[in-house]
Coordinates of C-alpha atoms in Angstrom, one line a residue:
M1 CA -5.0 25.6 -8.4
S2 CA -7.6 22.9 -7.6
P3 CA -8.0 21.1 -4.7
S4 CA -6.7 17.2 -6.0
N5 CA -6.0 14.3 -3.6
E6 CA -3.2 12.4 -5.8
L7 CA -0.7 12.6 -2.8
A8 CA -3.1 12.1 -0.2
G9 CA -1.0 10.0 2.9
K10 CA 2.7 10.3 1.3
V11 CA 5.1 12.4 2.9
A12 CA 7.8 14.7 1.3
L13 CA 10.4 16.2 2.1
I14 CA 11.4 19.4 0.4
T15 CA 15.2 20.7 0.9
G16 CA 15.4 24.5 0.8
G17 CA 11.6 25.0 0.9
A18 CA 11.5 28.3 2.9
R19 CA 11.6 30.5 -0.4
N20 CA 11.4 30.8 -3.5
I21 CA 11.1 27.4 -5.9
G22 CA 11.0 25.8 -2.7
R23 CA 7.4 27.6 -1.2
E24 CA 6.0 26.8 -4.3
L25 CA 6.6 23.1 -4.3
S26 CA 5.5 23.5 -0.7
C27 CA 2.2 24.8 -1.8
M28 CA 2.2 22.4 -4.6
F29 CA 2.4 19.4 -3.0
T30 CA -0.3 20.0 0.1
A31 CA -2.3 20.8 -2.2
A32 CA -2.2 17.4 -4.0
G33 CA -2.8 16.8 -0.5
A34 CA 0.4 15.8 0.9
N35 CA 1.7 15.9 4.1
V36 CA 5.0 18.1 3.6
L37 CA 8.4 18.9 5.5
V38 CA 9.1 22.3 4.5
N39 CA 12.8 22.1 5.4
S40 CA 15.8 24.9 5.7
R41 CA 19.6 25.1 7.5
S42 CA 17.9 28.1 9.9
A43 CA 14.8 29.3 11.4
R44 CA 14.3 32.0 9.4
P45 CA 11.4 34.0 9.4
E46 CA 10.3 33.3 5.4
L47 CA 10.2 29.2 6.8
A48 CA 6.8 29.7 8.9
D49 CA 6.0 32.2 6.4
T50 CA 6.1 29.5 3.9
V51 CA 4.5 26.3 6.1
E52 CA 2.1 28.8 6.7
Q53 CA 0.9 30.1 3.6
A54 CA 1.7 26.0 2.8
N55 CA -1.1 25.0 5.3
Q56 CA -3.6 27.2 3.6
S57 CA -2.9 25.7 0.4
G58 CA -3.5 22.2 1.5
A59 CA -6.7 23.4 3.7
A60 CA -9.0 21.8 1.0
S61 CA -7.5 18.4 0.1
Q62 CA -6.2 18.0 3.9
G63 CA -2.4 18.6 3.1
R64 CA -0.4 20.1 5.9
A65 CA 2.8 21.2 6.4
M66 CA 5.4 22.0 9.2
A67 CA 9.0 23.3 9.7
C68 CA 12.0 20.8 9.5
V69 CA 15.3 22.5 10.5
A70 CA 18.3 20.8 9.6
D71 CA 21.6 21.4 7.9
I72 CA 21.2 18.5 5.4
T73 CA 24.9 18.8 4.1
L74 CA 26.1 17.9 7.8
A75 CA 25.9 13.8 8.1
A76 CA 24.0 14.0 11.5
D77 CA 21.3 16.4 10.3
R78 CA 20.7 14.2 6.6
K79 CA 17.3 12.1 6.4
S80 CA 16.5 10.2 3.2
T81 CA 15.4 13.2 0.5
R82 CA 13.0 12.8 -2.7
L83 CA 13.3 16.1 -4.0
N84 CA 16.4 18.8 -3.8
S85 CA 15.1 22.0 -4.1
S86 CA 17.9 23.4 -2.2
H87 CA 21.2 24.6 -4.9
I88 CA 23.6 21.9 -3.5
P89 CA 24.7 19.6 -6.1
L90 CA 24.3 15.7 -5.1
S91 CA 27.9 15.1 -5.7
R92 CA 29.4 17.5 -3.1
M93 CA 26.5 15.9 0.3
P94 CA 28.7 13.8 1.9
S95 CA 27.6 10.3 2.5

């Protein structure tokens, strides 16, 4: 993947970001220059691994990643989300 800056200055919150599709998206977004919050419901080892991998992917484009532990199904933890890769149907999320 070649570095680009098409998302420079943008912020992304990727839910379910600790593994699988969320991990790939985190790396793609940082490689494009975005600052990424990688969300997981719990502080699992995969979360730290994903953040490290995403930071390596974003090194050339100055994209950065950091962990965000929160259960987005709880109103107290939920923030405005633009990308839902956590496999929770939006219709099941409380308002």
